[in-house]
Amino acid sequence: MMKKTIQKVKVCRICGSSKLYPFLSLGKMPIPNGFIQKEELNMAERYYPLAVCVCENCWLVQLTHIVSPEIMFRNYVYIPSTSVTMVDHFRSMANAIVDKYKLNGSDLVVDVGSNDGTLLSFFKGKEIKVLGVDPSENLSAISNLKGIETMNNFFGIEVAEKIRKEKGKAKVVTATNVLAHIHDLDDICKGVNILLENEGLFIVEFPYFLDLIDKNEFDSIYHEHLSYFSLKPLCYLFQKYNLHIIDIKKVPVHGGSLRIFVSNVKSRYKPSLRVKDFLERESLRKLNRRSTYNEFARRVKAIRRDLVSLLKRLKLQGKRIVGYGAAAKGNVLLNYCKLDSHTIEYIVDSIPYKQGKFTPGTHIPIYPETRLENDTPDYVLLLAWNFADEILRKQVKYRERDGEFIITIPYLRIE
Ligand code: DWN
């Protein structure tokens, strides 16, 4: 466990190389889910450096500094079940895994970073044995209350041994939007090897770095995401533990993600041709060149310049602008572009925990979405762009009153 609240990354977490090339800094800012109460507005907030580098040995993109996971994850506000998109996504993920690997009632599925138990609830609905592991006290309590047994802890060797002793080995271990949050990936792989059956599957889903740079999703760079995965560095990691990627599925969530299926090299599973195709696509994208990263950094600075000048112009015209979705990524955008309540009057958000609070660093008030039923600001800056379809469907009435959305990803537009 990290003793200090922040530590500088000196070597690559996958290959140990010290050849780390820094290519983009978003400045110093508070942690992206560090929402504050009204009475805390005049209190000092902790600011941490937010910058990325790439390892020039295994080509893992990673943050230059790590903020203690105790600060970020013990009390957590990311709850996927608040979005129809994510509930549908997890339902179809569970159904696909059960069908593809013929899971049955004697199989155990363990979800690492199980959050509020949404994914596991769909396995449990098919009479499959489930167990969640999550460090956040608030989410583990919710999950247990829902009847999804959840261990309140960080997954690793110790927890894996405890589960194997008490529950036996797992047929499937899932990890969605969590591997990127973990510094000690060796501990995770060792834990998976302890827990997984010989013919078991480790199924990992994460935002894909190729989507991040191709769609300029720079606001997905934040303190919770320590790594930004492409396949090459992950292959390097897994081969250290006799694991290999046997299949890959591209999924649209969170701006474009990969779902990879990993098994022990001694299992009956052999890598599908899709693995080779994806690796070839990555080498064509020249992820092993500094120029690729410098180009991305240049585009990010251009997006900030264009967005800030658009908002300035609209404000000079006397227009009113609010935000939609108090997302972690939204807080990165707001802090990077230095947008506070003088530009963004307020933000609406569906998560009760966030309503009534203020955004970290920029101190913009957060209200329930219903505020847009009685108020018609000229523009809404869509901060949760990964839910654009769901949100624009929800806000037909606002748009019928001539309200317009400003969307920044994959390119700046008004619709
Ligand atoms: O990795 C992570 C990603 C997967 O999710 C976590 N570390 C943190 C989290 O990032 P985020 O906060 O950017 O997540 P969301 O779920 O993309 O944030 C969406 C925000 O938008 C939420 O606060 C809920 C809100 N929302 C809303 O107000 N109305 C969402 C929908 C769908 C809506 O209709």
Tab-separated table of C-alpha atoms in Angstrom, residues 80 90 93 108-121 123 129-135 143 148-151 153 155 159 163 170 172-178 195 202-205:
chain	number	residue	atom	x	y	z
A	80	PRO	CA	-22.381	2.254	-13.952
A	90	PHE	CA	-23.098	-5.531	-18.878
A	93	MET	CA	-21.451	-9.075	-21.799
A	108	LEU	CA	-17.713	-19.430	-10.115
A	109	VAL	CA	-17.368	-15.954	-11.671
A	110	VAL	CA	-15.271	-13.428	-9.737
A	111	ASP	CA	-15.434	-9.743	-10.758
A	112	VAL	CA	-12.403	-7.610	-9.860
A	113	GLY	CA	-13.520	-4.030	-9.200
A	114	SER	CA	-17.129	-5.218	-9.051
A	115	ASN	CA	-18.445	-1.744	-8.189
A	116	ASP	CA	-22.188	-2.013	-7.355
A	117	GLY	CA	-22.494	-5.600	-8.606
A	118	THR	CA	-24.258	-4.750	-11.865
A	119	LEU	CA	-22.261	-7.145	-14.069
A	120	LEU	CA	-22.363	-10.003	-11.532
A	121	SER	CA	-26.149	-9.627	-11.106
A	123	PHE	CA	-24.455	-13.985	-14.030
A	129	LYS	CA	-21.971	-18.609	-8.534
A	130	VAL	CA	-20.628	-15.042	-8.211
A	131	LEU	CA	-18.275	-13.102	-5.965
A	132	GLY	CA	-17.349	-9.427	-6.171
A	133	VAL	CA	-14.111	-7.801	-5.011
A	134	ASP	CA	-14.079	-4.009	-4.654
A	135	PRO	CA	-12.113	-1.585	-2.447
A	143	SER	CA	-23.603	-4.723	-3.749
A	148	ILE	CA	-24.174	-9.970	-4.634
A	149	GLU	CA	-21.575	-11.266	-2.171
A	150	THR	CA	-18.693	-8.784	-2.284
A	151	MET	CA	-15.304	-8.675	-0.531
A	153	ASN	CA	-10.736	-5.135	-0.624
A	155	PHE	CA	-7.716	-7.726	-5.466
A	159	VAL	CA	-7.371	-11.976	-1.752
A	163	ILE	CA	-11.140	-16.844	-2.303
A	170	ALA	CA	-12.948	-19.553	-10.643
A	172	VAL	CA	-14.040	-16.783	-15.098
A	173	VAL	CA	-12.406	-13.711	-13.580
A	174	THR	CA	-13.698	-10.445	-15.045
A	175	ALA	CA	-12.177	-6.961	-14.759
A	176	THR	CA	-14.025	-4.107	-16.497
A	177	ASN	CA	-12.593	-0.573	-16.315
A	178	VAL	CA	-10.295	-1.535	-13.466
A	195	LEU	CA	-7.608	-18.166	-8.625
A	202	PHE	CA	-9.523	-13.843	-17.416
A	203	ILE	CA	-11.811	-11.386	-19.285
A	204	VAL	CA	-10.620	-7.776	-19.213
A	205	GLU	CA	-12.346	-4.716	-20.643
